[in-house]
Amino acid sequence: MREYSEENTGYLKKYILPVLLGILALTAYYMLIEEYELNKGDFIGAILVVIMLVIELINSQDGPKIPIPWLDKVFQYYFGRRDNNIVKPGFNIKNYVDPESFVISYSKSKLGFNFLGLFVMIVLGEYFFVRDGLYVFSAGLAYVMGKGLYRNWDELGDDTPKIVMKKDGIATPQIGFVKWENIKLIQFRDTSSSETNSTNLDIFLTEKEKWKHPEYTIMIDHLDKSKKEMTKIITEYRGIKPGNV
């Protein structure tokens, strides 16, 4: 009975309460629109904003997440960190940096350009929405783009190398240091689609059949070294040209 009660309490907190709060917020806003004869078109914006906030509340808690595919793509490509954030415990990639290392980090110029573009989009969007009385659309834009600006700013301040290539192996914060002979395959993978245009670098390890799935993957479009530069170093150090998929 106790386990059943705890399970239901968790379900109520994770799903039911955020949904009820969302419905309450929409009801209150609709009453304001009716009473003060506000722009009813803005209620559509209110619905979208509330849905995003409810999902945000749900996803911020432990347990299954509710994906928003289009928003996830936007955050991942423009705002989110472009690699796996799970860092190997106790590993410090900076210890592998020396004068002979080939160090790959985020490109500050590219991230700065993204940050400036996002800022301009927010200013222009806020101006037009507020001018037309679409205040909730304005709030929604501020929420999405503001979150993106925060993530982009976080990347701009990150001086941790993403990859360090050495003559005897390769290091990343996620998999630690791996000798070249323990790597089954390194490939550049084109992930271009109608929504994005990007390239990933995948590393497959030999241990315990790990090579069947990438042990490490990172979007290289926002790094400070090009695919051509990385290919040259990998070929020189590993003795085999990286694959292309």
PDB file of N, CA, C and O in Angstrom, residues 11-27 45-62 64-68 71 143-144 147:
ATOM      1  N   TYR A  11       3.368  10.590  -9.292  1.00  0.00           N
ATOM      2  CA  TYR A  11       2.647  10.836 -10.544  1.00  0.00           C
ATOM      3  C   TYR A  11       1.874  12.149 -10.449  1.00  0.00           C
ATOM      4  O   TYR A  11       1.840  12.940 -11.397  1.00  0.00           O
ATOM      5  N   LEU A  12       1.258  12.383  -9.282  1.00  0.00           N
ATOM      6  CA  LEU A  12       0.498  13.618  -9.076  1.00  0.00           C
ATOM      7  C   LEU A  12       1.416  14.830  -9.158  1.00  0.00           C
ATOM      8  O   LEU A  12       1.088  15.823  -9.826  1.00  0.00           O
ATOM      9  N   LYS A  13       2.569  14.764  -8.527  1.00  0.00           N
ATOM     10  CA  LYS A  13       3.506  15.887  -8.514  1.00  0.00           C
ATOM     11  C   LYS A  13       4.107  16.137  -9.891  1.00  0.00           C
ATOM     12  O   LYS A  13       4.261  17.288 -10.301  1.00  0.00           O
ATOM     13  N   LYS A  14       4.450  15.046 -10.589  1.00  0.00           N
ATOM     14  CA  LYS A  14       5.158  15.185 -11.870  1.00  0.00           C
ATOM     15  C   LYS A  14       4.239  15.624 -13.003  1.00  0.00           C
ATOM     16  O   LYS A  14       4.625  16.474 -13.821  1.00  0.00           O
ATOM     17  N   TYR A  15       3.032  15.054 -13.072  1.00  0.00           N
ATOM     18  CA  TYR A  15       2.167  15.296 -14.225  1.00  0.00           C
ATOM     19  C   TYR A  15       0.915  16.115 -13.908  1.00  0.00           C
ATOM     20  O   TYR A  15       0.615  17.105 -14.588  1.00  0.00           O
ATOM     21  N   ILE A  16       0.167  15.683 -12.889  1.00  0.00           N
ATOM     22  CA  ILE A  16      -1.149  16.277 -12.644  1.00  0.00           C
ATOM     23  C   ILE A  16      -1.052  17.734 -12.214  1.00  0.00           C
ATOM     24  O   ILE A  16      -1.749  18.608 -12.759  1.00  0.00           O
ATOM     25  N   LEU A  17      -0.191  18.036 -11.248  1.00  0.00           N
ATOM     26  CA  LEU A  17      -0.095  19.405 -10.744  1.00  0.00           C
ATOM     27  C   LEU A  17       0.355  20.402 -11.821  1.00  0.00           C
ATOM     28  O   LEU A  17      -0.249  21.482 -11.940  1.00  0.00           O
ATOM     29  N   PRO A  18       1.403  20.097 -12.618  1.00  0.00           N
ATOM     30  CA  PRO A  18       1.763  21.051 -13.683  1.00  0.00           C
ATOM     31  C   PRO A  18       0.642  21.293 -14.674  1.00  0.00           C
ATOM     32  O   PRO A  18       0.432  22.437 -15.117  1.00  0.00           O
ATOM     33  N   VAL A  19      -0.093  20.225 -15.027  1.00  0.00           N
ATOM     34  CA  VAL A  19      -1.208  20.386 -15.972  1.00  0.00           C
ATOM     35  C   VAL A  19      -2.310  21.243 -15.353  1.00  0.00           C
ATOM     36  O   VAL A  19      -2.861  22.141 -16.013  1.00  0.00           O
ATOM     37  N   LEU A  20      -2.642  20.998 -14.102  1.00  0.00           N
ATOM     38  CA  LEU A  20      -3.677  21.790 -13.426  1.00  0.00           C
ATOM     39  C   LEU A  20      -3.259  23.258 -13.320  1.00  0.00           C
ATOM     40  O   LEU A  20      -4.086  24.168 -13.511  1.00  0.00           O
ATOM     41  N   LEU A  21      -1.993  23.509 -13.011  1.00  0.00           N
ATOM     42  CA  LEU A  21      -1.500  24.882 -12.941  1.00  0.00           C
ATOM     43  C   LEU A  21      -1.600  25.565 -14.300  1.00  0.00           C
ATOM     44  O   LEU A  21      -1.944  26.748 -14.397  1.00  0.00           O
ATOM     45  N   GLY A  22      -1.298  24.800 -15.367  1.00  0.00           N
ATOM     46  CA  GLY A  22      -1.405  25.347 -16.715  1.00  0.00           C
ATOM     47  C   GLY A  22      -2.837  25.714 -17.071  1.00  0.00           C
ATOM     48  O   GLY A  22      -3.102  26.788 -17.623  1.00  0.00           O
ATOM     49  N   ILE A  23      -3.764  24.821 -16.740  1.00  0.00           N
ATOM     50  CA  ILE A  23      -5.185  25.086 -17.016  1.00  0.00           C
ATOM     51  C   ILE A  23      -5.658  26.306 -16.224  1.00  0.00           C
ATOM     52  O   ILE A  23      -6.392  27.160 -16.745  1.00  0.00           O
ATOM     53  N   LEU A  24      -5.240  26.393 -14.967  1.00  0.00           N
ATOM     54  CA  LEU A  24      -5.616  27.534 -14.118  1.00  0.00           C
ATOM     55  C   LEU A  24      -5.086  28.841 -14.701  1.00  0.00           C
ATOM     56  O   LEU A  24      -5.799  29.846 -14.753  1.00  0.00           O
ATOM     57  N   ALA A  25      -3.821  28.823 -15.175  1.00  0.00           N
ATOM     58  CA  ALA A  25      -3.224  30.028 -15.749  1.00  0.00           C
ATOM     59  C   ALA A  25      -3.961  30.460 -17.013  1.00  0.00           C
ATOM     60  O   ALA A  25      -4.239  31.649 -17.214  1.00  0.00           O
ATOM     61  N   LEU A  26      -4.315  29.503 -17.864  1.00  0.00           N
ATOM     62  CA  LEU A  26      -5.028  29.828 -19.099  1.00  0.00           C
ATOM     63  C   LEU A  26      -6.432  30.363 -18.805  1.00  0.00           C
ATOM     64  O   LEU A  26      -6.898  31.297 -19.465  1.00  0.00           O
ATOM     65  N   THR A  27      -7.083  29.758 -17.832  1.00  0.00           N
ATOM     66  CA  THR A  27      -8.425  30.227 -17.455  1.00  0.00           C
ATOM     67  C   THR A  27      -8.383  31.668 -16.954  1.00  0.00           C
ATOM     68  O   THR A  27      -9.205  32.504 -17.339  1.00  0.00           O
ATOM     69  N   GLY A  45      -1.054  32.434 -28.306  1.00  0.00           N
ATOM     70  CA  GLY A  45       0.301  32.499 -27.768  1.00  0.00           C
ATOM     71  C   GLY A  45       0.360  32.018 -26.340  1.00  0.00           C
ATOM     72  O   GLY A  45       1.300  31.331 -25.935  1.00  0.00           O
ATOM     73  N   ALA A  46      -0.684  32.367 -25.550  1.00  0.00           N
ATOM     74  CA  ALA A  46      -0.728  31.930 -24.153  1.00  0.00           C
ATOM     75  C   ALA A  46      -0.778  30.408 -24.061  1.00  0.00           C
ATOM     76  O   ALA A  46      -0.127  29.803 -23.210  1.00  0.00           O
ATOM     77  N   ILE A  47      -1.559  29.797 -24.938  1.00  0.00           N
ATOM     78  CA  ILE A  47      -1.657  28.324 -24.938  1.00  0.00           C
ATOM     79  C   ILE A  47      -0.297  27.700 -25.219  1.00  0.00           C
ATOM     80  O   ILE A  47       0.143  26.766 -24.532  1.00  0.00           O
ATOM     81  N   LEU A  48       0.405  28.218 -26.234  1.00  0.00           N
ATOM     82  CA  LEU A  48       1.716  27.668 -26.595  1.00  0.00           C
ATOM     83  C   LEU A  48       2.724  27.849 -25.463  1.00  0.00           C
ATOM     84  O   LEU A  48       3.485  26.927 -25.143  1.00  0.00           O
ATOM     85  N   VAL A  49       2.738  29.031 -24.861  1.00  0.00           N
ATOM     86  CA  VAL A  49       3.677  29.289 -23.765  1.00  0.00           C
ATOM     87  C   VAL A  49       3.391  28.381 -22.581  1.00  0.00           C
ATOM     88  O   VAL A  49       4.310  27.799 -21.977  1.00  0.00           O
ATOM     89  N   VAL A  50       2.125  28.238 -22.225  1.00  0.00           N
ATOM     90  CA  VAL A  50       1.766  27.395 -21.080  1.00  0.00           C
ATOM     91  C   VAL A  50       2.138  25.932 -21.339  1.00  0.00           C
ATOM     92  O   VAL A  50       2.645  25.239 -20.453  1.00  0.00           O
ATOM     93  N   ILE A  51       1.903  25.473 -22.561  1.00  0.00           N
ATOM     94  CA  ILE A  51       2.270  24.086 -22.902  1.00  0.00           C
ATOM     95  C   ILE A  51       3.776  23.886 -22.714  1.00  0.00           C
ATOM     96  O   ILE A  51       4.224  22.883 -22.129  1.00  0.00           O
ATOM     97  N   MET A  52       4.576  24.841 -23.214  1.00  0.00           N
ATOM     98  CA  MET A  52       6.033  24.723 -23.074  1.00  0.00           C
ATOM     99  C   MET A  52       6.452  24.736 -21.606  1.00  0.00           C
ATOM    100  O   MET A  52       7.313  23.968 -21.187  1.00  0.00           O
ATOM    101  N   LEU A  53       5.827  25.619 -20.810  1.00  0.00           N
ATOM    102  CA  LEU A  53       6.187  25.700 -19.399  1.00  0.00           C
ATOM    103  C   LEU A  53       5.773  24.445 -18.629  1.00  0.00           C
ATOM    104  O   LEU A  53       6.511  23.972 -17.751  1.00  0.00           O
ATOM    105  N   VAL A  54       4.596  23.898 -18.959  1.00  0.00           N
ATOM    106  CA  VAL A  54       4.152  22.665 -18.301  1.00  0.00           C
ATOM    107  C   VAL A  54       5.118  21.519 -18.611  1.00  0.00           C
ATOM    108  O   VAL A  54       5.527  20.760 -17.718  1.00  0.00           O
ATOM    109  N   ILE A  55       5.496  21.406 -19.878  1.00  0.00           N
ATOM    110  CA  ILE A  55       6.449  20.353 -20.256  1.00  0.00           C
ATOM    111  C   ILE A  55       7.794  20.580 -19.595  1.00  0.00           C
ATOM    112  O   ILE A  55       8.473  19.632 -19.165  1.00  0.00           O
ATOM    113  N   GLU A  56       8.191  21.842 -19.474  1.00  0.00           N
ATOM    114  CA  GLU A  56       9.454  22.170 -18.798  1.00  0.00           C
ATOM    115  C   GLU A  56       9.407  21.722 -17.338  1.00  0.00           C
ATOM    116  O   GLU A  56      10.374  21.158 -16.813  1.00  0.00           O
ATOM    117  N   LEU A  57       8.274  21.977 -16.672  1.00  0.00           N
ATOM    118  CA  LEU A  57       8.122  21.552 -15.281  1.00  0.00           C
ATOM    119  C   LEU A  57       8.181  20.029 -15.154  1.00  0.00           C
ATOM    120  O   LEU A  57       8.805  19.485 -14.239  1.00  0.00           O
ATOM    121  N   ILE A  58       7.537  19.337 -16.091  1.00  0.00           N
ATOM    122  CA  ILE A  58       7.537  17.868 -16.065  1.00  0.00           C
ATOM    123  C   ILE A  58       8.943  17.324 -16.310  1.00  0.00           C
ATOM    124  O   ILE A  58       9.423  16.447 -15.595  1.00  0.00           O
ATOM    125  N   ASN A  59       9.625  17.871 -17.318  1.00  0.00           N
ATOM    126  CA  ASN A  59      10.950  17.365 -17.680  1.00  0.00           C
ATOM    127  C   ASN A  59      12.025  17.716 -16.662  1.00  0.00           C
ATOM    128  O   ASN A  59      13.093  17.092 -16.645  1.00  0.00           O
ATOM    129  N   SER A  60      11.766  18.726 -15.825  1.00  0.00           N
ATOM    130  CA  SER A  60      12.756  19.105 -14.809  1.00  0.00           C
ATOM    131  C   SER A  60      12.778  18.124 -13.638  1.00  0.00           C
ATOM    132  O   SER A  60      13.694  18.162 -12.813  1.00  0.00           O
ATOM    133  N   GLN A  61      11.776  17.229 -13.569  1.00  0.00           N
ATOM    134  CA  GLN A  61      11.699  16.254 -12.491  1.00  0.00           C
ATOM    135  C   GLN A  61      12.260  14.907 -12.943  1.00  0.00           C
ATOM    136  O   GLN A  61      12.429  14.649 -14.133  1.00  0.00           O
ATOM    137  N   ASP A  62      12.556  14.063 -11.989  1.00  0.00           N
ATOM    138  CA  ASP A  62      13.070  12.731 -12.296  1.00  0.00           C
ATOM    139  C   ASP A  62      12.027  11.906 -13.036  1.00  0.00           C
ATOM    140  O   ASP A  62      10.818  12.115 -12.872  1.00  0.00           O
ATOM    141  N   PRO A  64      10.590   9.762 -16.756  1.00  0.00           N
ATOM    142  CA  PRO A  64      10.487   9.928 -18.214  1.00  0.00           C
ATOM    143  C   PRO A  64      10.295  11.391 -18.608  1.00  0.00           C
ATOM    144  O   PRO A  64       9.664  12.161 -17.893  1.00  0.00           O
ATOM    145  N   LYS A  65      10.869  11.749 -19.762  1.00  0.00           N
ATOM    146  CA  LYS A  65      10.752  13.106 -20.281  1.00  0.00           C
ATOM    147  C   LYS A  65       9.755  13.150 -21.434  1.00  0.00           C
ATOM    148  O   LYS A  65       9.537  12.163 -22.128  1.00  0.00           O
ATOM    149  N   ILE A  66       9.162  14.311 -21.626  1.00  0.00           N
ATOM    150  CA  ILE A  66       8.259  14.526 -22.758  1.00  0.00           C
ATOM    151  C   ILE A  66       9.013  15.331 -23.807  1.00  0.00           C
ATOM    152  O   ILE A  66       9.313  16.515 -23.588  1.00  0.00           O
ATOM    153  N   PRO A  67       9.354  14.734 -24.932  1.00  0.00           N
ATOM    154  CA  PRO A  67      10.135  15.471 -25.933  1.00  0.00           C
ATOM    155  C   PRO A  67       9.267  16.437 -26.733  1.00  0.00           C
ATOM    156  O   PRO A  67       8.075  16.205 -26.931  1.00  0.00           O
ATOM    157  N   ILE A  68       9.865  17.536 -27.124  1.00  0.00           N
ATOM    158  CA  ILE A  68       9.241  18.461 -28.078  1.00  0.00           C
ATOM    159  C   ILE A  68      10.181  18.470 -29.284  1.00  0.00           C
ATOM    160  O   ILE A  68      11.138  19.246 -29.315  1.00  0.00           O
ATOM    161  N   LEU A  71      11.371  21.764 -30.914  1.00  0.00           N
ATOM    162  CA  LEU A  71      12.073  22.624 -29.975  1.00  0.00           C
ATOM    163  C   LEU A  71      13.408  21.996 -29.574  1.00  0.00           C
ATOM    164  O   LEU A  71      14.413  22.692 -29.400  1.00  0.00           O
ATOM    165  N   TYR A 143      11.177  33.648 -23.566  1.00  0.00           N
ATOM    166  CA  TYR A 143      11.499  32.391 -22.873  1.00  0.00           C
ATOM    167  C   TYR A 143      12.406  31.507 -23.725  1.00  0.00           C
ATOM    168  O   TYR A 143      13.467  31.059 -23.279  1.00  0.00           O
ATOM    169  N   VAL A 144      12.005  31.256 -24.968  1.00  0.00           N
ATOM    170  CA  VAL A 144      12.768  30.346 -25.831  1.00  0.00           C
ATOM    171  C   VAL A 144      14.129  30.928 -26.174  1.00  0.00           C
ATOM    172  O   VAL A 144      15.168  30.278 -26.006  1.00  0.00           O
ATOM    173  N   LYS A 147      16.468  31.420 -23.117  1.00  0.00           N
ATOM    174  CA  LYS A 147      17.099  30.158 -22.721  1.00  0.00           C
ATOM    175  C   LYS A 147      18.257  29.827 -23.667  1.00  0.00           C
ATOM    176  O   LYS A 147      19.304  29.356 -23.243  1.00  0.00           O
TER     177      LYS A 147
END
